[in-house]
Amino acid sequence: MDRVVTLADIELAAQRLDGHAIRTPLLESAVLNERCGARVLIKPEVLQLTGSFKFRGAFNKLSSLTPEQRQRGVLAFSSGNHAQGVAYAARLLGLQATILMPADAPQIKIQRTREYGARVVLFDRYTEDREAIAARLASESGAVTVKPFDDPLIMAGQGTAGLEIVQQAGEQRIDVLLSPCGGGGLIAGLGTALKAHHPDIEVYAVEPRDFDDTARSLAQGVRVGNPSEVRSICDSLLSPMPGELTFAVNSRQLTGALGVSDDEARQAMAFAFEHLKLVVEPGGAVALAALLSGKLALEGRTAAVVLSGGNVDPHSFAQILQAQ
């Protein structure tokens, strides 16, 4: 198979995003470095437009549509972060957007998606097939479907965060990359960008422990899904299985996949709030959680860690902080 996404694709996406997306900083914490016994560089995509990295891929995809496609509008399905990214990118570009969202998605994500001007259609993620519903809605309206991860333009857009990490780190060698992983679009883009500049880097996807479809897919060499009965607070990472295109990239690039519990994600959220002064949602905190819980020993190396999103309901966030 030809390469799904290349460094050139990511560099082109960076040009499209220039002046539209936020160039989020690369942060460092003495407390975190001491705790991990290594140097940790933090990429806080919680500070990105719409509160997550998803705006990058959405804007890259939508800005690449033809005039005829733009007239038809766009359709997306998402638990919230992709929804907001597509809705906001559509607003900036003057497109109509319809977003299919799980009824149990955090209310702040549903509310924000509507505030960005999109029409929201709710569904039950545990009993209904979102892709079948999306296909029906697209056939009725003629809208262009914007997939959450399984699209080269989406992956290239997400990879711009990795390009920034390389540029911001400068001469600093990066030995390890850890990133949250649901469908695999973010880690595919990040891995492509970082491996182009640091060929020997170890790349780890981090998943909720009971949604370890990437880990099991890597072990079996084929895509496998998650049981329908499992649950997690990491709503942004609850994809049914790895994407076909993303797995083609990640099966080649990933060193491995790590799993963290919901409690470990909560503890990482509290750590980020206390020591980094950042609000991170559960799914956005799993890569940090993997380090804090000792899932990977850095042993003096330098790691880049992505905090992928910060869209969490205030009440839920307060409860998590109070419980730690």
GROMACS .gro file of C-alpha atoms in nm:
model
  324
    1MET     CA    1   0.000   0.000   0.000
    2ASP     CA    2   0.123   0.349  -0.081
    3ARG     CA    3   0.179   0.571   0.218
    4VAL     CA    4  -0.154   0.700   0.347
    5VAL     CA    5  -0.012   1.026   0.481
    6THR     CA    6   0.331   1.178   0.426
    7LEU     CA    7   0.537   1.458   0.573
    8ALA     CA    8   0.461   1.662   0.260
    9ASP     CA    9   0.087   1.620   0.329
   10ILE     CA   10   0.138   1.748   0.683
   11GLU     CA   11   0.346   2.043   0.567
   12LEU     CA   12   0.071   2.137   0.319
   13ALA     CA   13  -0.187   2.110   0.597
   14ALA     CA   14   0.028   2.343   0.810
   15GLN     CA   15   0.014   2.600   0.531
   16ARG     CA   16  -0.366   2.576   0.517
   17LEU     CA   17  -0.391   2.610   0.895
   18ASP     CA   18  -0.150   2.903   0.919
   19GLY     CA   19  -0.340   3.200   1.058
   20HIS     CA   20  -0.641   2.986   1.151
   21ALA     CA   21  -0.527   2.729   1.409
   22ILE     CA   22  -0.346   2.813   1.732
   23ARG     CA   23   0.019   2.714   1.745
   24THR     CA   24  -0.005   2.558   2.090
   25PRO     CA   25   0.308   2.582   2.308
   26LEU     CA   26   0.545   2.309   2.419
   27LEU     CA   27   0.553   2.309   2.799
   28GLU     CA   28   0.778   2.158   3.062
   29SER     CA   29   0.721   2.093   3.431
   30ALA     CA   30   1.002   2.043   3.683
   31VAL     CA   31   0.760   1.843   3.902
   32LEU     CA   32   0.675   1.608   3.616
   33ASN     CA   33   1.038   1.572   3.508
   34GLU     CA   34   1.140   1.478   3.862
   35ARG     CA   35   0.855   1.233   3.901
   36CYS     CA   36   0.935   1.060   3.571
   37GLY     CA   37   1.313   1.077   3.606
   38ALA     CA   38   1.331   1.220   3.256
   39ARG     CA   39   1.254   1.526   3.046
   40VAL     CA   40   0.887   1.551   2.944
   41LEU     CA   41   0.770   1.798   2.678
   42ILE     CA   42   0.396   1.860   2.694
   43LYS     CA   43   0.189   1.958   2.390
   44PRO     CA   44  -0.136   2.104   2.533
   45GLU     CA   45  -0.392   2.077   2.254
   46VAL     CA   46  -0.647   2.168   2.521
   47LEU     CA   47  -0.551   2.525   2.421
   48GLN     CA   48  -0.642   2.469   2.055
   49LEU     CA   49  -0.952   2.626   1.900
   50THR     CA   50  -1.264   2.433   2.018
   51GLY     CA   51  -1.054   2.284   2.299
   52SER     CA   52  -0.892   1.995   2.115
   53PHE     CA   53  -0.661   1.892   1.831
   54LYS     CA   54  -0.965   1.803   1.618
   55PHE     CA   55  -0.991   2.152   1.471
   56ARG     CA   56  -0.666   2.091   1.284
   57GLY     CA   57  -0.792   1.795   1.082
   58ALA     CA   58  -1.140   1.940   1.034
   59PHE     CA   59  -1.015   2.269   0.891
   60ASN     CA   60  -0.765   2.092   0.665
   61LYS     CA   61  -1.040   1.867   0.528
   62LEU     CA   62  -1.306   2.135   0.483
   63SER     CA   63  -1.070   2.387   0.326
   64SER     CA   64  -0.977   2.119   0.068
   65LEU     CA   65  -1.337   2.072  -0.055
   66THR     CA   66  -1.436   2.186  -0.404
   67PRO     CA   67  -1.683   2.475  -0.446
   68GLU     CA   68  -1.953   2.223  -0.544
   69GLN     CA   69  -1.889   2.014  -0.233
   70ARG     CA   70  -1.898   2.323  -0.011
   71GLN     CA   71  -2.243   2.410  -0.142
   72ARG     CA   72  -2.373   2.068  -0.032
   73GLY     CA   73  -2.254   2.118   0.326
   74VAL     CA   74  -2.085   1.865   0.551
   75LEU     CA   75  -2.191   1.582   0.782
   76ALA     CA   76  -1.986   1.436   1.069
   77PHE     CA   77  -2.033   1.186   1.351
   78SER     CA   78  -1.853   1.238   1.679
   79SER     CA   79  -1.874   1.212   2.058
   80GLY     CA   80  -1.788   1.578   2.075
   81ASN     CA   81  -1.439   1.698   1.987
   82HIS     CA   82  -1.455   1.618   1.614
   83ALA     CA   83  -1.809   1.757   1.621
   84GLN     CA   84  -1.689   2.089   1.755
   85GLY     CA   85  -1.390   2.100   1.523
   86VAL     CA   86  -1.605   2.043   1.214
   87ALA     CA   87  -1.877   2.281   1.333
   88TYR     CA   88  -1.631   2.563   1.395
   89ALA     CA   89  -1.432   2.504   1.076
   90ALA     CA   90  -1.759   2.501   0.882
   91ARG     CA   91  -1.859   2.832   1.039
   92LEU     CA   92  -1.525   2.990   0.946
   93LEU     CA   93  -1.560   2.868   0.587
   94GLY     CA   94  -1.931   2.950   0.553
   95LEU     CA   95  -2.053   2.589   0.521
   96GLN     CA   96  -2.364   2.419   0.660
   97ALA     CA   97  -2.280   2.139   0.906
   98THR     CA   98  -2.488   1.852   1.047
   99ILE     CA   99  -2.332   1.656   1.334
  100LEU     CA  100  -2.442   1.312   1.456
  101MET     CA  101  -2.357   1.285   1.829
  102PRO     CA  102  -2.409   1.019   2.100
  103ALA     CA  103  -2.694   1.115   2.333
  104ASP     CA  104  -2.465   1.047   2.632
  105ALA     CA  105  -2.185   1.278   2.513
  106PRO     CA  106  -2.091   1.546   2.767
  107GLN     CA  107  -2.351   1.821   2.753
  108ILE     CA  108  -2.083   2.087   2.716
  109LYS     CA  109  -1.973   1.924   2.389
  110ILE     CA  110  -2.329   1.906   2.253
  111GLN     CA  111  -2.395   2.265   2.361
  112ARG     CA  112  -2.076   2.402   2.208
  113THR     CA  113  -2.138   2.220   1.879
  114ARG     CA  114  -2.479   2.385   1.854
  115GLU     CA  115  -2.331   2.722   1.948
  116TYR     CA  116  -2.087   2.694   1.657
  117GLY     CA  117  -2.390   2.679   1.428
  118ALA     CA  118  -2.423   2.309   1.347
  119ARG     CA  119  -2.744   2.105   1.345
  120VAL     CA  120  -2.702   1.826   1.602
  121VAL     CA  121  -2.870   1.484   1.561
  122LEU     CA  122  -2.847   1.256   1.868
  123PHE     CA  123  -2.823   0.874   1.868
  124ASP     CA  124  -2.759   0.586   2.111
  125ARG     CA  125  -2.396   0.481   2.068
  126TYR     CA  126  -2.458   0.138   2.228
  127THR     CA  127  -2.762   0.026   2.025
  128GLU     CA  128  -2.742   0.220   1.698
  129ASP     CA  129  -2.488   0.215   1.414
  130ARG     CA  130  -2.358   0.569   1.373
  131GLU     CA  131  -2.210   0.503   1.030
  132ALA     CA  132  -2.540   0.365   0.899
  133ILE     CA  133  -2.727   0.668   1.035
  134ALA     CA  134  -2.466   0.902   0.888
  135ALA     CA  135  -2.492   0.730   0.548
  136ARG     CA  136  -2.870   0.775   0.552
  137LEU     CA  137  -2.847   1.143   0.645
  138ALA     CA  138  -2.581   1.204   0.379
  139SER     CA  139  -2.793   1.037   0.109
  140GLU     CA  140  -3.092   1.250   0.209
  141SER     CA  141  -2.905   1.581   0.210
  142GLY     CA  142  -2.616   1.524  -0.030
  143ALA     CA  143  -2.374   1.648   0.238
  144VAL     CA  144  -2.007   1.549   0.227
  145THR     CA  145  -1.921   1.311   0.512
  146VAL     CA  146  -1.621   1.423   0.718
  147LYS     CA  147  -1.488   1.117   0.895
  148PRO     CA  148  -1.341   1.159   1.245
  149PHE     CA  149  -1.010   0.987   1.170
  150ASP     CA  150  -1.008   0.754   0.869
  151ASP     CA  151  -0.920   1.017   0.610
  152PRO     CA  152  -0.571   1.119   0.486
  153LEU     CA  153  -0.659   1.491   0.506
  154ILE     CA  154  -0.778   1.452   0.866
  155MET     CA  155  -0.461   1.265   0.961
  156ALA     CA  156  -0.244   1.525   0.790
  157GLY     CA  157  -0.419   1.804   0.977
  158GLN     CA  158  -0.368   1.631   1.311
  159GLY     CA  159  -0.006   1.571   1.218
  160THR     CA  160   0.058   1.947   1.219
  161ALA     CA  161   0.072   1.924   1.600
  162GLY     CA  162   0.365   1.685   1.556
  163LEU     CA  163   0.535   1.919   1.312
  164GLU     CA  164   0.508   2.194   1.574
  165ILE     CA  165   0.659   1.966   1.840
  166VAL     CA  166   0.962   1.909   1.616
  167GLN     CA  167   1.001   2.280   1.544
  168GLN     CA  168   0.951   2.387   1.905
  169ALA     CA  169   1.190   2.124   2.044
  170GLY     CA  170   1.463   2.252   1.813
  171GLU     CA  171   1.788   2.062   1.861
  172GLN     CA  172   1.644   1.859   2.151
  173ARG     CA  173   1.633   1.490   2.062
  174ILE     CA  174   1.293   1.332   2.126
  175ASP     CA  175   1.315   0.964   2.217
  176VAL     CA  176   0.952   0.879   2.292
  177LEU     CA  177   0.608   1.004   2.184
  178LEU     CA  178   0.293   0.924   2.380
  179SER     CA  179  -0.050   1.025   2.254
  180PRO     CA  180  -0.413   0.941   2.327
  181CYS     CA  181  -0.561   0.703   2.072
  182GLY     CA  182  -0.922   0.631   1.979
  183GLY     CA  183  -0.965   0.571   1.607
  184GLY     CA  184  -0.597   0.642   1.551
  185GLY     CA  185  -0.594   0.957   1.339
  186LEU     CA  186  -0.400   1.173   1.583
  187ILE     CA  187  -0.126   0.922   1.656
  188ALA     CA  188  -0.097   0.842   1.282
  189GLY     CA  189  -0.036   1.206   1.197
  190LEU     CA  190   0.191   1.270   1.494
  191GLY     CA  191   0.396   0.959   1.429
  192THR     CA  192   0.443   1.046   1.064
  193ALA     CA  193   0.566   1.396   1.149
  194LEU     CA  194   0.799   1.293   1.430
  195LYS     CA  195   0.944   0.984   1.264
  196ALA     CA  196   1.037   1.194   0.960
  197HIS     CA  197   1.266   1.398   1.186
  198HIS     CA  198   1.348   1.142   1.457
  199PRO     CA  199   1.353   0.804   1.277
  200ASP     CA  200   1.438   0.606   1.593
  201ILE     CA  201   1.164   0.756   1.809
  202GLU     CA  202   0.941   0.514   2.001
  203VAL     CA  203   0.574   0.592   1.938
  204TYR     CA  204   0.311   0.473   2.188
  205ALA     CA  205  -0.064   0.499   2.153
  206VAL     CA  206  -0.244   0.524   2.488
  207GLU     CA  207  -0.599   0.391   2.528
  208PRO     CA  208  -0.856   0.335   2.801
  209ARG     CA  209  -0.773  -0.006   2.949
  210ASP     CA  210  -1.104  -0.164   2.843
  211PHE     CA  211  -1.097  -0.005   2.496
  212ASP     CA  212  -0.762  -0.152   2.396
  213ASP     CA  213  -0.855  -0.227   2.035
  214THR     CA  214  -0.531  -0.079   1.901
  215ALA     CA  215  -0.318  -0.292   2.136
  216ARG     CA  216  -0.510  -0.608   2.045
  217SER     CA  217  -0.506  -0.522   1.674
  218LEU     CA  218  -0.130  -0.475   1.682
  219ALA     CA  219  -0.090  -0.809   1.859
  220GLN     CA  220  -0.311  -0.994   1.609
  221GLY     CA  221  -0.200  -0.811   1.297
  222VAL     CA  222  -0.559  -0.730   1.196
  223ARG     CA  223  -0.817  -0.480   1.313
  224VAL     CA  224  -1.032  -0.602   1.600
  225GLY     CA  225  -1.313  -0.420   1.779
  226ASN     CA  226  -1.420  -0.351   2.134
  227PRO     CA  227  -1.696  -0.541   2.316
  228SER     CA  228  -2.022  -0.345   2.310
  229GLU     CA  229  -2.075  -0.379   2.686
  230VAL     CA  230  -1.756  -0.204   2.804
  231ARG     CA  231  -1.766   0.154   2.934
  232SER     CA  232  -1.516   0.429   3.016
  233ILE     CA  233  -1.520   0.793   3.123
  234CYS     CA  234  -1.283   0.865   2.831
  235ASP     CA  235  -1.569   0.947   2.592
  236SER     CA  236  -1.343   1.099   2.326
  237LEU     CA  237  -1.159   0.767   2.278
  238LEU     CA  238  -1.446   0.520   2.256
  239SER     CA  239  -1.416   0.424   1.889
  240PRO     CA  240  -1.553   0.081   1.793
  241MET     CA  241  -1.223  -0.025   1.634
  242PRO     CA  242  -0.916   0.125   1.465
  243GLY     CA  243  -0.977   0.284   1.127
  244GLU     CA  244  -0.876   0.095   0.814
  245LEU     CA  245  -0.644   0.372   0.697
  246THR     CA  246  -0.520   0.471   1.040
  247PHE     CA  247  -0.433   0.111   1.125
  248ALA     CA  248  -0.237   0.081   0.800
  249VAL     CA  249  -0.024   0.369   0.926
  250ASN     CA  250  -0.011   0.277   1.294
  251SER     CA  251   0.066  -0.091   1.243
  252ARG     CA  252   0.384   0.024   1.070
  253GLN     CA  253   0.480   0.311   1.299
  254LEU     CA  254   0.374   0.223   1.653
  255THR     CA  255   0.616   0.076   1.901
  256GLY     CA  256   0.320  -0.035   2.109
  257ALA     CA  257  -0.003   0.065   2.282
  258LEU     CA  258  -0.054   0.124   2.654
  259GLY     CA  259  -0.378   0.103   2.853
  260VAL     CA  260  -0.480   0.312   3.154
  261SER     CA  261  -0.773   0.281   3.392
  262ASP     CA  262  -1.039   0.544   3.446
  263ASP     CA  263  -0.894   0.613   3.790
  264GLU     CA  264  -0.549   0.670   3.640
  265ALA     CA  265  -0.702   0.912   3.389
  266ARG     CA  266  -0.872   1.098   3.675
  267GLN     CA  267  -0.544   1.121   3.865
  268ALA     CA  268  -0.373   1.263   3.557
  269MET     CA  269  -0.649   1.523   3.520
  270ALA     CA  270  -0.590   1.632   3.879
  271PHE     CA  271  -0.212   1.643   3.827
  272ALA     CA  272  -0.251   1.856   3.513
  273PHE     CA  273  -0.479   2.097   3.697
  274GLU     CA  274  -0.257   2.128   4.003
  275HIS     CA  275   0.088   2.133   3.844
  276LEU     CA  276   0.034   2.243   3.483
  277LYS     CA  277  -0.267   2.470   3.546
  278LEU     CA  278  -0.451   2.301   3.259
  279VAL     CA  279  -0.803   2.162   3.233
  280VAL     CA  280  -0.783   1.825   3.057
  281GLU     CA  281  -1.072   1.591   2.979
  282PRO     CA  282  -1.043   1.219   3.066
  283GLY     CA  283  -0.956   1.100   2.716
  284GLY     CA  284  -0.714   1.388   2.671
  285ALA     CA  285  -0.523   1.291   2.984
  286VAL     CA  286  -0.449   0.924   2.913
  287ALA     CA  287  -0.097   0.975   2.772
  288LEU     CA  288   0.001   1.171   3.082
  289ALA     CA  289  -0.170   0.903   3.291
  290ALA     CA  290   0.049   0.634   3.133
  291LEU     CA  291   0.362   0.815   3.251
  292LEU     CA  292   0.232   0.902   3.597
  293SER     CA  293   0.119   0.543   3.660
  294GLY     CA  294   0.450   0.392   3.550
  295LYS     CA  295   0.326   0.219   3.234
  296LEU     CA  296   0.648   0.321   3.059
  297ALA     CA  297   0.987   0.384   3.219
  298LEU     CA  298   1.163   0.675   3.050
  299GLU     CA  299   1.498   0.627   3.230
  300GLY     CA  300   1.648   0.965   3.152
  301ARG     CA  301   1.515   0.994   2.798
  302THR     CA  302   1.309   1.280   2.653
  303ALA     CA  303   0.940   1.222   2.586
  304ALA     CA  304   0.677   1.430   2.407
  305VAL     CA  305   0.330   1.388   2.556
  306VAL     CA  306   0.011   1.518   2.396
  307LEU     CA  307  -0.283   1.641   2.604
  308SER     CA  308  -0.539   1.609   2.327
  309GLY     CA  309  -0.850   1.782   2.463
  310GLY     CA  310  -0.998   1.982   2.748
  311ASN     CA  311  -1.374   1.965   2.692
  312VAL     CA  312  -1.510   1.832   3.020
  313ASP     CA  313  -1.832   1.921   3.200
  314PRO     CA  314  -1.752   2.157   3.491
  315HIS     CA  315  -1.955   1.952   3.741
  316SER     CA  316  -1.781   1.628   3.642
  317PHE     CA  317  -1.442   1.797   3.653
  318ALA     CA  318  -1.506   1.938   4.001
  319GLN     CA  319  -1.612   1.594   4.127
  320ILE     CA  320  -1.295   1.437   3.989
  321LEU     CA  321  -1.072   1.698   4.152
  322GLN     CA  322  -1.248   1.668   4.487
  323ALA     CA  323  -1.211   1.289   4.487
  324GLN     CA  324  -0.831   1.293   4.440
   0.00000   0.00000   0.00000
